PDB file of C-alpha atoms in Angstrom:
ATOM      1  CA  MET A 252      18.021  -0.177   9.109  1.00  0.00           C
ATOM      2  CA  ILE A 253      16.406   2.197  10.532  1.00  0.00           C
ATOM      3  CA  PRO A 254      15.260   1.470  14.173  1.00  0.00           C
ATOM      4  CA  ASP A 255      11.525   0.678  14.343  1.00  0.00           C
ATOM      5  CA  PRO A 256       9.411   3.934  15.962  1.00  0.00           C
ATOM      6  CA  PRO A 257       7.343   3.648  19.333  1.00  0.00           C
ATOM      7  CA  PRO A 258       4.055   1.051  18.877  1.00  0.00           C
ATOM      8  CA  GLN A 259       1.134   3.060  17.901  1.00  0.00           C
ATOM      9  CA  GLU A 260      -2.546   1.368  17.961  1.00  0.00           C
ATOM     10  CA  TRP A 261      -5.789   2.489  17.082  1.00  0.00           C
ATOM     11  CA  HIS A 262      -9.223   1.792  18.099  1.00  0.00           C
ATOM     12  CA  LYS A 263     -12.417   1.243  16.492  1.00  0.00           C
ATOM     13  CA  ASP A 264     -15.628  -0.444  16.937  1.00  0.00           C
ATOM     14  CA  GLY A 265     -14.188  -3.307  18.930  1.00  0.00           C
ATOM     15  CA  TYR A 266     -11.307  -3.717  16.930  1.00  0.00           C
ATOM     16  CA  CYS A 267      -7.328  -2.821  17.243  1.00  0.00           C
ATOM     17  CA  LEU A 268      -4.626  -1.050  15.241  1.00  0.00           C
ATOM     18  CA  SER A 269      -1.714  -1.987  15.650  1.00  0.00           C
ATOM     19  CA  THR A 270       1.948  -1.165  14.590  1.00  0.00           C
ATOM     20  CA  ASP A 271       3.684  -4.191  18.227  1.00  0.00           C
ATOM     21  CA  ARG A 272       5.089  -6.119  15.850  1.00  0.00           C
ATOM     22  CA  ARG A 273       5.159  -8.910  18.652  1.00  0.00           C
ATOM     23  CA  ARG A 274       1.320  -9.352  18.146  1.00  0.00           C
ATOM     24  CA  LEU A 275       1.933 -10.660  14.479  1.00  0.00           C
ATOM     25  CA  ASP A 276       0.585 -14.086  13.910  1.00  0.00           C
ATOM     26  CA  LEU A 277       2.804 -15.010  11.713  1.00  0.00           C
ATOM     27  CA  ALA A 278       1.310 -17.837  11.029  1.00  0.00           C
ATOM     28  CA  ILE A 279      -1.995 -16.093  10.199  1.00  0.00           C
ATOM     29  CA  ILE A 280      -0.375 -13.098   7.299  1.00  0.00           C
ATOM     30  CA  LEU A 281       1.862 -16.153   5.790  1.00  0.00           C
ATOM     31  CA  LYS A 282      -1.043 -18.402   5.142  1.00  0.00           C
ATOM     32  CA  PHE A 283      -2.733 -15.804   3.514  1.00  0.00           C
ATOM     33  CA  LEU A 284      -0.559 -14.409   1.543  1.00  0.00           C
ATOM     34  CA  ALA A 285       1.160 -17.472   0.282  1.00  0.00           C
ATOM     35  CA  GLU A 286      -2.620 -19.234  -0.075  1.00  0.00           C
ATOM     36  CA  ASP A 287      -5.021 -16.950  -0.421  1.00  0.00           C
ATOM     37  CA  SER A 288      -3.458 -13.642  -2.182  1.00  0.00           C
ATOM     38  CA  TYR A 289      -3.372 -13.203  -5.696  1.00  0.00           C
ATOM     39  CA  TRP A 290      -0.114 -11.496  -5.179  1.00  0.00           C
ATOM     40  CA  GLY A 291       1.850 -13.459  -2.329  1.00  0.00           C
ATOM     41  CA  GLN A 292       1.766 -16.687  -3.884  1.00  0.00           C
ATOM     42  CA  GLY A 293       4.907 -18.771  -3.023  1.00  0.00           C
ATOM     43  CA  MET A 294       5.226 -16.627  -0.125  1.00  0.00           C
ATOM     44  CA  THR A 295       7.999 -18.850   2.386  1.00  0.00           C
ATOM     45  CA  LEU A 296       8.473 -17.518   6.702  1.00  0.00           C
ATOM     46  CA  PRO A 297      12.238 -16.592   5.657  1.00  0.00           C
ATOM     47  CA  LEU A 298      11.067 -14.164   2.856  1.00  0.00           C
ATOM     48  CA  LEU A 299       8.093 -12.779   5.218  1.00  0.00           C
ATOM     49  CA  GLU A 300      10.430 -12.501   8.474  1.00  0.00           C
ATOM     50  CA  ARG A 301      12.877 -10.862   6.071  1.00  0.00           C
ATOM     51  CA  ALA A 302      10.041  -8.867   4.136  1.00  0.00           C
ATOM     52  CA  LEU A 303       8.708  -7.100   7.161  1.00  0.00           C
ATOM     53  CA  GLN A 304      12.028  -6.267   8.864  1.00  0.00           C
ATOM     54  CA  GLY A 305      12.386  -3.851   5.966  1.00  0.00           C
ATOM     55  CA  SER A 306       8.698  -2.790   6.897  1.00  0.00           C
ATOM     56  CA  LEU A 307       6.350  -1.171   8.749  1.00  0.00           C
ATOM     57  CA  PRO A 308       3.519  -3.744   9.908  1.00  0.00           C
ATOM     58  CA  MET A 309       0.056  -3.532  10.959  1.00  0.00           C
ATOM     59  CA  GLY A 310      -1.957  -5.877  12.735  1.00  0.00           C
ATOM     60  CA  ILE A 311      -5.865  -5.451  13.066  1.00  0.00           C
ATOM     61  CA  TYR A 312      -7.201  -7.386  15.794  1.00  0.00           C
ATOM     62  CA  ALA A 313     -10.925  -8.370  17.183  1.00  0.00           C
ATOM     63  CA  ARG A 314     -12.030  -8.243  20.170  1.00  0.00           C
ATOM     64  CA  ASP A 315     -10.644 -10.919  21.507  1.00  0.00           C
ATOM     65  CA  GLY A 316      -7.550  -9.820  20.395  1.00  0.00           C
ATOM     66  CA  SER A 317      -7.114 -12.313  17.863  1.00  0.00           C
ATOM     67  CA  MET A 318      -5.569 -11.552  14.140  1.00  0.00           C
ATOM     68  CA  ALA A 319      -8.375 -10.040  11.939  1.00  0.00           C
ATOM     69  CA  GLY A 320      -6.193  -8.451   9.984  1.00  0.00           C
ATOM     70  CA  PHE A 321      -2.858  -7.479   8.508  1.00  0.00           C
ATOM     71  CA  GLY A 322      -1.325  -5.036   6.326  1.00  0.00           C
ATOM     72  CA  ARG A 323       2.567  -3.541   5.982  1.00  0.00           C
ATOM     73  CA  VAL A 324       4.671  -0.020   4.412  1.00  0.00           C
ATOM     74  CA  VAL A 325       7.595  -0.133   2.940  1.00  0.00           C
ATOM     75  CA  THR A 326       9.141   3.501   3.878  1.00  0.00           C
ATOM     76  CA  ASP A 327      11.868   5.525   3.981  1.00  0.00           C
ATOM     77  CA  TYR A 328      10.458   7.249   7.108  1.00  0.00           C
ATOM     78  CA  ALA A 329      10.596  10.574   5.303  1.00  0.00           C
ATOM     79  CA  VAL A 330       9.520  11.593   2.029  1.00  0.00           C
ATOM     80  CA  PHE A 331       7.757   7.817   0.682  1.00  0.00           C
ATOM     81  CA  ALA A 332       5.817   5.120   1.744  1.00  0.00           C
ATOM     82  CA  TYR A 333       4.632   2.102   0.015  1.00  0.00           C
ATOM     83  CA  LEU A 334       1.095   0.531   1.600  1.00  0.00           C
ATOM     84  CA  ARG A 335       0.923  -3.794   0.775  1.00  0.00           C
ATOM     85  CA  ASP A 336       0.019  -7.006   1.761  1.00  0.00           C
ATOM     86  CA  VAL A 337      -3.308  -5.472   2.823  1.00  0.00           C
ATOM     87  CA  PHE A 338      -6.052  -8.238   3.716  1.00  0.00           C
ATOM     88  CA  VAL A 339      -8.836  -8.972   6.219  1.00  0.00           C
ATOM     89  CA  LEU A 340      -9.589 -12.271   7.212  1.00  0.00           C
ATOM     90  CA  PRO A 341     -12.985 -13.485   6.167  1.00  0.00           C
ATOM     91  CA  ASP A 342     -14.922 -13.186   8.948  1.00  0.00           C
ATOM     92  CA  HIS A 343     -14.278  -9.679   9.427  1.00  0.00           C
ATOM     93  CA  ARG A 344     -14.530  -8.068   5.805  1.00  0.00           C
ATOM     94  CA  GLY A 345     -17.539  -5.996   5.109  1.00  0.00           C
ATOM     95  CA  LYS A 346     -16.369  -3.738   8.051  1.00  0.00           C
ATOM     96  CA  GLY A 347     -13.995  -1.061   5.914  1.00  0.00           C
ATOM     97  CA  LEU A 348     -10.950  -2.230   8.183  1.00  0.00           C
ATOM     98  CA  ALA A 349      -8.482  -2.177   5.230  1.00  0.00           C
ATOM     99  CA  THR A 350     -10.181   0.809   4.627  1.00  0.00           C
ATOM    100  CA  TRP A 351      -9.584   1.573   8.179  1.00  0.00           C
ATOM    101  CA  LEU A 352      -5.892   0.946   7.831  1.00  0.00           C
ATOM    102  CA  ALA A 353      -5.268   2.770   4.790  1.00  0.00           C
ATOM    103  CA  VAL A 354      -6.083   5.973   6.823  1.00  0.00           C
ATOM    104  CA  ALA A 355      -5.367   5.558  10.467  1.00  0.00           C
ATOM    105  CA  ILE A 356      -1.258   4.796   9.139  1.00  0.00           C
ATOM    106  CA  ARG A 357      -1.086   7.450   8.012  1.00  0.00           C
ATOM    107  CA  ASP A 358      -1.574   8.920  11.278  1.00  0.00           C
ATOM    108  CA  HIS A 359       1.797   7.149  12.435  1.00  0.00           C
ATOM    109  CA  PRO A 360       3.890   9.912  13.549  1.00  0.00           C
ATOM    110  CA  ALA A 361       6.885   8.309  12.728  1.00  0.00           C
ATOM    111  CA  LEU A 362       5.489   8.951   8.825  1.00  0.00           C
ATOM    112  CA  ALA A 363       4.073  12.447   9.147  1.00  0.00           C
ATOM    113  CA  THR A 364       7.011  14.068   6.664  1.00  0.00           C
ATOM    114  CA  VAL A 365       5.924  10.898   4.152  1.00  0.00           C
ATOM    115  CA  SER A 366       4.498  13.184   0.978  1.00  0.00           C
ATOM    116  CA  THR A 367       3.890  10.710  -1.364  1.00  0.00           C
ATOM    117  CA  TRP A 368       2.014   7.120  -0.423  1.00  0.00           C
ATOM    118  CA  LEU A 369       1.961   4.413  -3.210  1.00  0.00           C
ATOM    119  CA  LEU A 370      -0.016   0.922  -3.322  1.00  0.00           C
ATOM    120  CA  ALA A 371      -1.405  -1.348  -6.491  1.00  0.00           C
ATOM    121  CA  THR A 372      -3.960  -2.764  -6.464  1.00  0.00           C
ATOM    122  CA  LYS A 373      -5.579  -6.046  -8.395  1.00  0.00           C
ATOM    123  CA  ASP A 374      -9.766  -5.233  -7.645  1.00  0.00           C
ATOM    124  CA  ALA A 375      -9.624  -3.293  -4.303  1.00  0.00           C
ATOM    125  CA  GLN A 376      -9.804   0.315  -5.706  1.00  0.00           C
ATOM    126  CA  THR A 377     -12.284   1.778  -4.585  1.00  0.00           C
ATOM    127  CA  VAL A 378     -11.611   0.412  -0.467  1.00  0.00           C
ATOM    128  CA  TYR A 379      -8.775   2.599  -1.385  1.00  0.00           C
ATOM    129  CA  GLN A 380     -10.327   5.558  -2.939  1.00  0.00           C
ATOM    130  CA  ARG A 381     -12.188   5.560   0.717  1.00  0.00           C
ATOM    131  CA  ALA A 382      -9.092   6.279   1.986  1.00  0.00           C
ATOM    132  CA  GLY A 383      -7.882   9.124  -0.310  1.00  0.00           C
ATOM    133  CA  TYR A 384      -6.338   6.859  -2.506  1.00  0.00           C
ATOM    134  CA  GLN A 385      -6.051   8.556  -6.379  1.00  0.00           C
ATOM    135  CA  PRO A 386      -5.203   6.779  -9.998  1.00  0.00           C
ATOM    136  CA  VAL A 387      -1.645   7.944  -9.817  1.00  0.00           C
ATOM    137  CA  PRO A 388      -1.497  11.087 -12.483  1.00  0.00           C
ATOM    138  CA  HIS A 389       0.526   9.768 -14.956  1.00  0.00           C
ATOM    139  CA  PRO A 390       1.057   6.014 -15.017  1.00  0.00           C
ATOM    140  CA  GLU A 391       3.503   6.302 -18.071  1.00  0.00           C
ATOM    141  CA  TYR A 392       6.233   7.542 -15.502  1.00  0.00           C
ATOM    142  CA  TYR A 393       6.311   4.324 -13.690  1.00  0.00           C
ATOM    143  CA  MET A 394       8.289   1.347 -14.348  1.00  0.00           C
ATOM    144  CA  ILE A 395       8.177  -1.753 -13.173  1.00  0.00           C
ATOM    145  CA  ILE A 396      10.682  -5.416 -13.271  1.00  0.00           C
ATOM    146  CA  ARG A 397       8.465  -8.443 -11.865  1.00  0.00           C
ATOM    147  CA  LYS A 398      10.631 -11.551 -11.089  1.00  0.00           C
ATOM    148  CA  PRO A 399       8.931 -14.833  -9.132  1.00  0.00           C
ATOM    149  CA  LEU A 400       9.101 -15.538  -5.481  1.00  0.00           C
ATOM    150  CA  ALA A 401      12.555 -17.367  -4.514  1.00  0.00           C
TER     151      ALA A 401
END
């Protein structure tokens, strides 16, 4: 396992984006993924903890320190990164926070050499287009296997 890079923080409009794992509120993340997302149904705490071990997590925090959003990057820290599990809690939506997260994380020094960034979304294409993402040029090159969460 690659050791965690030093935590990074970005600040904007009273919000803080941080890669410090100690700040994550696992209860909020688990509730959103398991109950409120279309992609994380069936997520359990042990599964979330394991997923976080293999990722660079990012929390978005409001001025009072409470969690406002989350995302994580699955990466080799060299050439490839996959952004996933991005969400912003309802009280904080409409402020560009998901786009900010998708842009800011690419400035993390540990990800400076990553040349290929991917993500998948069913309904937030415009959020990620504002962050520079584009449809894959050759979707026929990509393949997938889907299994239910165990």
